């Protein structure tokens, strides 16, 4: 699933090299932490969070097939924001 | 991603034909920009026309189908798809054993994929894309207009407004069009997100 999030997000952003996904596996849940360049944050989230919701919907469907829960967390780098 | 090549000929038509032959596609699928137009030297010697050409359709479809194939593979879904051109739209028709996952919760996944594809490829592909699976959209249209008709009768009988569940713009349009046929009733969308609730009520009610 890490690869899926990476593929979609790299296609969405202006700085694909800075897309980083960390996968944390739990017993029933997998958390996918997504980090992108501060300027690409809006692109990943989308208007009223539509893009992020669409990615989460895809993950939920994959979870139904694999009988696992996938949580997508978009991590904002606070240092970058403060610098801005 | 679309390869651009230069072609020259004594007429624009021939240059496009040459491009179509080189790309092994039809003339309709060729897009071009003119580099130098046909000019005359001293009134008699003609210079050839130069164009920069690329394929519009074949290239577009390849990018799109490669991406969808990759996503399906990563999702481990048992799905296949066809890309069909329809009146300025690209219809992506999904088939396969996992089609139920696409249609789960009123086609949530189908809509999510459609949104992402349009978001990702709007700059590369001019045509809008819409995803279809097992004639879901046509069936949903029928289902919603039946529901709207039923609610319309209920509102007229009981004279109480009725709220429909949250619907997307495509679904809301169907409900509004159905309710518009009843002169005594009006429908209003409420909310400010992508999904909105529709209220059906009597005019002046």
mmCIF file of C-alpha atoms in Angstrom:
data_model
loop_
_atom_site.group_PDB
_atom_site.id
_atom_site.type_symbol
_atom_site.label_atom_id
_atom_site.label_comp_id
_atom_site.label_asym_id
_atom_site.label_seq_id
_atom_site.Cartn_x
_atom_site.Cartn_y
_atom_site.Cartn_z
ATOM 1 C CA UNK A 1 0.000 0.000 0.000
ATOM 2 C CA UNK A 2 2.984 2.229 0.628
ATOM 3 C CA UNK A 3 3.785 2.019 -3.064
ATOM 4 C CA UNK A 4 0.216 2.879 -4.027
ATOM 5 C CA UNK A 5 0.196 6.062 -1.948
ATOM 6 C CA UNK A 6 3.637 6.965 -3.305
ATOM 7 C CA UNK A 7 2.557 6.429 -6.929
ATOM 8 C CA UNK A 8 -0.581 8.541 -6.603
ATOM 9 C CA UNK A 9 1.046 11.317 -4.580
ATOM 10 C CA UNK A 10 4.124 11.551 -6.790
ATOM 11 C CA UNK A 11 1.829 12.104 -9.746
ATOM 12 C CA UNK A 12 -0.027 14.837 -7.845
ATOM 13 C CA UNK A 13 2.824 16.987 -6.568
ATOM 14 C CA UNK A 14 5.401 19.335 -8.090
ATOM 15 C CA UNK A 15 8.287 17.859 -6.076
ATOM 16 C CA UNK A 16 7.899 14.075 -6.441
ATOM 17 C CA UNK A 17 11.371 13.439 -4.992
ATOM 18 C CA UNK A 18 10.231 14.790 -1.669
ATOM 19 C CA UNK A 19 7.272 12.408 -1.313
ATOM 20 C CA UNK A 20 7.996 10.061 1.562
ATOM 21 C CA UNK A 21 5.669 7.404 2.902
ATOM 22 C CA UNK A 22 6.376 5.548 6.119
ATOM 23 C CA UNK A 23 4.448 2.395 6.831
ATOM 24 C CA UNK A 24 3.747 1.426 10.440
ATOM 25 C CA UNK A 25 2.166 -1.998 10.743
ATOM 26 C CA UNK A 26 -0.058 -2.775 13.691
ATOM 27 C CA UNK A 27 -2.046 -5.885 14.502
ATOM 28 C CA UNK A 28 -5.037 -5.029 12.355
ATOM 29 C CA UNK A 29 -4.203 -1.557 11.211
ATOM 30 C CA UNK A 30 -1.479 -0.119 9.052
ATOM 31 C CA UNK A 31 -0.690 3.552 9.387
ATOM 32 C CA UNK A 32 0.735 5.259 6.343
ATOM 33 C CA UNK A 33 2.443 8.523 7.152
ATOM 34 C CA UNK A 34 2.761 10.789 4.159
ATOM 35 C CA UNK A 35 5.275 13.608 4.044
ATOM 36 C CA UNK A 36 5.509 16.007 1.134
ATOM 37 C CA UNK A 37 7.131 19.353 0.457
ATOM 38 C CA UNK A 38 5.311 22.125 2.326
ATOM 39 C CA UNK A 39 4.301 23.761 -0.968
ATOM 40 C CA UNK A 40 2.678 20.524 -2.177
ATOM 41 C CA UNK A 41 0.551 20.006 0.902
ATOM 42 C CA UNK A 42 -2.475 21.650 -0.685
ATOM 43 C CA UNK A 43 -2.201 19.474 -3.778
ATOM 44 C CA UNK A 44 -2.242 16.308 -1.721
ATOM 45 C CA UNK A 45 -5.177 17.474 0.381
ATOM 46 C CA UNK A 46 -7.194 19.120 -2.406
ATOM 47 C CA UNK A 47 -10.188 21.425 -2.273
ATOM 48 C CA UNK A 48 -12.132 20.709 0.918
ATOM 49 C CA UNK A 49 -9.915 17.666 1.396
ATOM 50 C CA UNK A 50 -11.294 15.908 -1.684
ATOM 51 C CA UNK A 51 -8.016 14.522 -2.963
ATOM 52 C CA UNK A 52 -7.025 13.172 0.452
ATOM 53 C CA UNK A 53 -10.510 11.684 0.796
ATOM 54 C CA UNK A 54 -10.240 9.996 -2.603
ATOM 55 C CA UNK A 55 -6.891 8.412 -1.636
ATOM 56 C CA UNK A 56 -8.402 7.286 1.682
ATOM 57 C CA UNK A 57 -11.372 5.749 -0.168
ATOM 58 C CA UNK A 58 -8.979 3.749 -2.347
ATOM 59 C CA UNK A 59 -7.106 2.602 0.755
ATOM 60 C CA UNK A 60 -10.360 1.606 2.455
ATOM 61 C CA UNK A 61 -11.337 -0.516 -0.562
ATOM 62 C CA UNK A 62 -7.912 -2.147 -0.571
ATOM 63 C CA UNK A 63 -8.387 -2.799 3.135
ATOM 64 C CA UNK A 64 -11.686 -4.553 2.494
ATOM 65 C CA UNK A 65 -9.993 -6.878 0.034
ATOM 66 C CA UNK A 66 -6.995 -7.537 2.280
ATOM 67 C CA UNK A 67 -8.983 -7.523 5.524
ATOM 68 C CA UNK A 68 -6.857 -4.782 7.032
ATOM 69 C CA UNK A 69 -7.403 -1.179 7.983
ATOM 70 C CA UNK A 70 -5.245 1.418 6.323
ATOM 71 C CA UNK A 71 -4.962 4.869 7.842
ATOM 72 C CA UNK A 72 -3.466 7.684 5.832
ATOM 73 C CA UNK A 73 -1.947 10.453 7.881
ATOM 74 C CA UNK A 74 -0.633 13.526 6.166
ATOM 75 C CA UNK A 75 2.201 14.872 8.262
ATOM 76 C CA UNK A 76 2.974 18.542 8.121
ATOM 77 C CA UNK A 77 6.502 19.650 8.781
ATOM 78 C CA UNK A 78 6.037 22.397 11.355
ATOM 79 C CA UNK A 79 9.601 23.689 11.002
ATOM 80 C CA UNK A 80 9.008 24.410 7.314
ATOM 81 C CA UNK A 81 5.784 26.196 8.116
ATOM 82 C CA UNK A 82 7.445 28.373 10.747
ATOM 83 C CA UNK A 83 10.249 29.224 8.333
ATOM 84 C CA UNK A 84 7.663 30.387 5.823
ATOM 85 C CA UNK B 1 5.592 12.091 -22.727
ATOM 86 C CA UNK B 2 4.124 12.682 -26.167
ATOM 87 C CA UNK B 3 6.930 12.567 -28.692
ATOM 88 C CA UNK B 4 7.019 15.582 -30.950
ATOM 89 C CA UNK B 5 8.548 15.301 -34.408
ATOM 90 C CA UNK B 6 8.994 17.714 -37.258
ATOM 91 C CA UNK B 7 7.499 17.147 -40.682
ATOM 92 C CA UNK B 8 7.589 19.156 -43.844
ATOM 93 C CA UNK B 9 5.659 19.071 -47.064
ATOM 94 C CA UNK B 10 4.375 21.339 -49.815
ATOM 95 C CA UNK B 11 0.934 21.453 -48.165
ATOM 96 C CA UNK B 12 -0.374 21.258 -44.603
ATOM 97 C CA UNK B 13 -2.583 18.316 -45.464
ATOM 98 C CA UNK B 14 0.363 16.314 -46.753
ATOM 99 C CA UNK B 15 2.470 17.182 -43.725
ATOM 100 C CA UNK B 16 -0.286 15.892 -41.422
ATOM 101 C CA UNK B 17 -0.597 12.765 -43.544
ATOM 102 C CA UNK B 18 3.128 12.195 -43.262
ATOM 103 C CA UNK B 19 2.936 12.626 -39.498
ATOM 104 C CA UNK B 20 0.021 10.173 -39.315
ATOM 105 C CA UNK B 21 2.036 7.593 -41.264
ATOM 106 C CA UNK B 22 5.104 8.118 -39.110
ATOM 107 C CA UNK B 23 3.137 7.708 -35.877
ATOM 108 C CA UNK B 24 1.179 4.850 -37.369
ATOM 109 C CA UNK B 25 -2.179 6.374 -36.510
ATOM 110 C CA UNK B 26 -5.117 8.168 -38.166
ATOM 111 C CA UNK B 27 -4.979 11.798 -39.287
ATOM 112 C CA UNK B 28 -7.612 12.708 -36.683
ATOM 113 C CA UNK B 29 -5.276 11.706 -33.897
ATOM 114 C CA UNK B 30 -2.533 14.043 -35.001
ATOM 115 C CA UNK B 31 -2.026 17.353 -33.241
ATOM 116 C CA UNK B 32 0.369 19.894 -34.659
ATOM 117 C CA UNK B 33 1.729 23.356 -34.534
ATOM 118 C CA UNK B 34 3.041 25.161 -37.582
ATOM 119 C CA UNK B 35 6.694 26.123 -37.312
ATOM 120 C CA UNK B 36 7.059 27.926 -40.616
ATOM 121 C CA UNK B 37 4.238 28.654 -42.975
ATOM 122 C CA UNK B 38 4.276 28.357 -46.710
ATOM 123 C CA UNK B 39 5.899 31.414 -48.247
ATOM 124 C CA UNK B 40 6.751 32.424 -51.757
ATOM 125 C CA UNK B 41 10.131 33.705 -52.835
ATOM 126 C CA UNK B 42 10.117 36.189 -55.637
ATOM 127 C CA UNK B 43 6.601 35.202 -56.513
ATOM 128 C CA UNK B 44 7.366 31.756 -57.860
ATOM 129 C CA UNK B 45 9.558 29.588 -55.632
ATOM 130 C CA UNK B 46 7.560 27.987 -52.822
ATOM 131 C CA UNK B 47 8.996 27.093 -49.488
ATOM 132 C CA UNK B 48 7.723 23.956 -47.789
ATOM 133 C CA UNK B 49 5.514 24.074 -44.736
ATOM 134 C CA UNK B 50 7.077 22.803 -41.502
ATOM 135 C CA UNK B 51 5.003 21.423 -38.661
ATOM 136 C CA UNK B 52 5.744 19.952 -35.275
ATOM 137 C CA UNK B 53 3.368 17.028 -34.754
ATOM 138 C CA UNK B 54 2.480 14.596 -32.013
ATOM 139 C CA UNK B 55 -0.229 12.031 -31.444
ATOM 140 C CA UNK B 56 -3.102 13.109 -29.273
ATOM 141 C CA UNK B 57 -5.101 9.979 -28.774
ATOM 142 C CA UNK B 58 -2.722 7.049 -28.754
ATOM 143 C CA UNK B 59 -0.358 8.805 -26.379
ATOM 144 C CA UNK B 60 -3.134 9.911 -24.061
ATOM 145 C CA UNK B 61 -4.617 6.469 -23.831
ATOM 146 C CA UNK B 62 -1.250 4.881 -23.195
ATOM 147 C CA UNK B 63 -0.488 7.197 -20.256
ATOM 148 C CA UNK B 64 -3.944 6.630 -18.827
ATOM 149 C CA UNK B 65 -4.047 2.864 -19.247
ATOM 150 C CA UNK B 66 -0.510 2.460 -17.862
ATOM 151 C CA UNK B 67 -1.462 4.398 -14.748
ATOM 152 C CA UNK B 68 -4.748 2.540 -14.160
ATOM 153 C CA UNK B 69 -3.038 -0.810 -14.714
ATOM 154 C CA UNK B 70 -0.393 0.097 -12.151
ATOM 155 C CA UNK B 71 -2.997 1.131 -9.574
ATOM 156 C CA UNK B 72 -5.062 -2.044 -10.069
ATOM 157 C CA UNK B 73 -1.921 -4.156 -9.700
ATOM 158 C CA UNK B 74 -0.904 -2.381 -6.495
ATOM 159 C CA UNK B 75 -4.422 -2.752 -5.102
ATOM 160 C CA UNK B 76 -4.345 -6.470 -5.982
ATOM 161 C CA UNK B 77 -7.839 -6.137 -7.454
ATOM 162 C CA UNK B 78 -9.200 -8.569 -9.982
ATOM 163 C CA UNK B 79 -10.270 -5.948 -12.521
ATOM 164 C CA UNK B 80 -9.750 -5.150 -16.158
ATOM 165 C CA UNK B 81 -10.865 -2.105 -18.104
ATOM 166 C CA UNK B 82 -11.563 -0.673 -21.539
ATOM 167 C CA UNK B 83 -11.046 2.925 -22.565
ATOM 168 C CA UNK B 84 -13.744 4.062 -24.967
ATOM 169 C CA UNK B 85 -14.004 7.484 -26.563
ATOM 170 C CA UNK B 86 -17.467 8.994 -26.368
ATOM 171 C CA UNK B 87 -18.550 12.461 -27.486
ATOM 172 C CA UNK B 88 -15.564 14.298 -26.106
ATOM 173 C CA UNK B 89 -15.312 12.034 -23.081
ATOM 174 C CA UNK B 90 -13.067 9.129 -22.292
ATOM 175 C CA UNK B 91 -15.125 6.394 -20.716
ATOM 176 C CA UNK B 92 -13.197 3.932 -18.590
ATOM 177 C CA UNK B 93 -15.311 0.833 -18.244
ATOM 178 C CA UNK B 94 -14.241 -1.545 -15.473
ATOM 179 C CA UNK B 95 -15.031 -5.248 -15.425
ATOM 180 C CA UNK B 96 -13.962 -8.149 -13.290
ATOM 181 C CA UNK B 97 -14.629 -10.121 -10.119
ATOM 182 C CA UNK B 98 -13.905 -7.191 -7.797
ATOM 183 C CA UNK B 99 -16.460 -4.864 -9.374
ATOM 184 C CA UNK B 100 -18.492 -4.888 -6.153
ATOM 185 C CA UNK B 101 -15.671 -3.093 -4.368
ATOM 186 C CA UNK B 102 -15.886 -0.324 -6.962
ATOM 187 C CA UNK B 103 -19.611 0.079 -6.447
ATOM 188 C CA UNK B 104 -19.606 -0.240 -2.645
ATOM 189 C CA UNK B 105 -21.390 2.651 -0.872
ATOM 190 C CA UNK B 106 -22.970 4.185 -3.981
ATOM 191 C CA UNK B 107 -19.878 3.845 -6.121
ATOM 192 C CA UNK B 108 -17.533 5.552 -3.662
ATOM 193 C CA UNK B 109 -14.397 3.955 -5.076
ATOM 194 C CA UNK B 110 -15.483 4.451 -8.681
ATOM 195 C CA UNK B 111 -16.033 8.157 -7.980
ATOM 196 C CA UNK B 112 -12.716 8.448 -6.122
ATOM 197 C CA UNK B 113 -10.821 6.893 -9.041
ATOM 198 C CA UNK B 114 -12.663 9.126 -11.506
ATOM 199 C CA UNK B 115 -11.825 12.231 -9.477
ATOM 200 C CA UNK B 116 -8.152 11.295 -9.140
ATOM 201 C CA UNK B 117 -7.771 10.493 -12.839
ATOM 202 C CA UNK B 118 -9.267 13.838 -13.838
ATOM 203 C CA UNK B 119 -7.111 15.603 -11.264
ATOM 204 C CA UNK B 120 -3.923 13.859 -12.404
ATOM 205 C CA UNK B 121 -4.341 13.989 -16.156
ATOM 206 C CA UNK B 122 -6.302 17.183 -16.766
ATOM 207 C CA UNK B 123 -3.170 18.894 -18.125
ATOM 208 C CA UNK B 124 -2.137 15.980 -20.359
ATOM 209 C CA UNK B 125 -5.532 14.818 -21.575
ATOM 210 C CA UNK B 126 -7.990 17.357 -22.911
ATOM 211 C CA UNK B 127 -11.025 15.129 -22.634
ATOM 212 C CA UNK B 128 -12.851 14.600 -19.388
ATOM 213 C CA UNK B 129 -12.767 11.082 -18.051
ATOM 214 C CA UNK B 130 -15.596 9.201 -16.477
ATOM 215 C CA UNK B 131 -15.510 5.781 -14.930
ATOM 216 C CA UNK B 132 -18.261 3.260 -15.411
ATOM 217 C CA UNK B 133 -18.807 -0.232 -14.094
ATOM 218 C CA UNK B 134 -21.698 -2.586 -14.804
ATOM 219 C CA UNK B 135 -23.779 0.380 -16.048
ATOM 220 C CA UNK B 136 -23.719 1.757 -12.540
ATOM 221 C CA UNK B 137 -24.312 5.396 -13.489
ATOM 222 C CA UNK B 138 -27.306 4.607 -15.678
ATOM 223 C CA UNK B 139 -28.838 2.412 -12.974
ATOM 224 C CA UNK B 140 -28.130 5.051 -10.308
ATOM 225 C CA UNK B 141 -29.846 7.651 -12.481
ATOM 226 C CA UNK B 142 -32.978 5.499 -12.707
ATOM 227 C CA UNK B 143 -32.858 4.659 -9.011
ATOM 228 C CA UNK B 144 -32.573 8.329 -8.002
ATOM 229 C CA UNK B 145 -35.331 9.522 -10.283
ATOM 230 C CA UNK B 146 -37.659 6.775 -8.940
ATOM 231 C CA UNK B 147 -36.739 7.824 -5.399
ATOM 232 C CA UNK B 148 -37.312 11.499 -6.195
ATOM 233 C CA UNK B 149 -40.724 10.708 -7.702
ATOM 234 C CA UNK B 150 -41.684 8.708 -4.620
ATOM 235 C CA UNK B 151 -40.599 11.496 -2.277
ATOM 236 C CA UNK B 152 -42.402 14.045 -4.446
ATOM 237 C CA UNK B 153 -45.688 12.167 -4.002
ATOM 238 C CA UNK B 154 -45.029 11.853 -0.269
ATOM 239 C CA UNK B 155 -44.389 15.596 0.101
ATOM 240 C CA UNK B 156 -47.601 16.397 -1.781
ATOM 241 C CA UNK B 157 -49.644 13.986 0.350
ATOM 242 C CA UNK B 158 -48.251 14.881 3.763
ATOM 243 C CA UNK B 159 -47.319 18.495 2.960
ATOM 244 C CA UNK B 160 -44.098 18.119 4.943
ATOM 245 C CA UNK B 161 -40.623 18.737 3.512
ATOM 246 C CA UNK B 162 -38.331 15.727 3.069
ATOM 247 C CA UNK B 163 -34.529 15.657 3.192
ATOM 248 C CA UNK B 164 -32.591 13.276 0.966
ATOM 249 C CA UNK B 165 -29.240 11.788 1.966
ATOM 250 C CA UNK B 166 -25.981 13.531 1.004
ATOM 251 C CA UNK B 167 -25.534 13.430 -2.749
ATOM 252 C CA UNK B 168 -22.791 14.425 -5.170
ATOM 253 C CA UNK B 169 -23.415 17.003 -7.948
ATOM 254 C CA UNK B 170 -24.227 14.372 -10.598
ATOM 255 C CA UNK B 171 -26.813 12.776 -8.314
ATOM 256 C CA UNK B 172 -28.271 16.120 -7.198
ATOM 257 C CA UNK B 173 -28.784 17.135 -10.821
ATOM 258 C CA UNK B 174 -30.973 14.078 -11.410
ATOM 259 C CA UNK B 175 -33.104 14.825 -8.345
ATOM 260 C CA UNK B 176 -33.499 18.518 -9.266
ATOM 261 C CA UNK B 177 -34.497 17.618 -12.832
ATOM 262 C CA UNK B 178 -37.085 15.130 -11.585
ATOM 263 C CA UNK B 179 -38.567 17.548 -9.032
ATOM 264 C CA UNK B 180 -38.699 20.337 -11.651
ATOM 265 C CA UNK B 181 -41.407 18.354 -13.431
ATOM 266 C CA UNK B 182 -43.741 18.968 -10.474
ATOM 267 C CA UNK B 183 -44.941 22.602 -10.596
ATOM 268 C CA UNK B 184 -46.082 22.542 -6.943
ATOM 269 C CA UNK B 185 -42.756 21.362 -5.583
ATOM 270 C CA UNK B 186 -39.286 22.810 -5.248
ATOM 271 C CA UNK B 187 -35.937 21.258 -4.405
ATOM 272 C CA UNK B 188 -33.026 22.996 -2.735
ATOM 273 C CA UNK B 189 -29.464 21.868 -2.057
ATOM 274 C CA UNK B 190 -28.210 22.582 1.432
ATOM 275 C CA UNK B 191 -24.674 22.483 2.775
ATOM 276 C CA UNK B 192 -21.370 23.787 1.506
ATOM 277 C CA UNK B 193 -19.277 20.711 0.824
ATOM 278 C CA UNK B 194 -18.945 18.540 -2.251
ATOM 279 C CA UNK B 195 -21.794 16.420 -0.934
ATOM 280 C CA UNK B 196 -25.001 18.262 -0.154
ATOM 281 C CA UNK B 197 -28.430 17.405 1.189
ATOM 282 C CA UNK B 198 -31.482 18.083 -0.964
ATOM 283 C CA UNK B 199 -34.709 19.280 0.613
ATOM 284 C CA UNK B 200 -37.922 18.718 -1.312
ATOM 285 C CA UNK B 201 -40.836 20.895 -0.233
ATOM 286 C CA UNK B 202 -44.047 22.442 -1.477
ATOM 287 C CA UNK B 203 -43.812 25.855 -3.103
ATOM 288 C CA UNK B 204 -44.753 28.408 -0.417
ATOM 289 C CA UNK B 205 -44.969 25.492 1.972
#
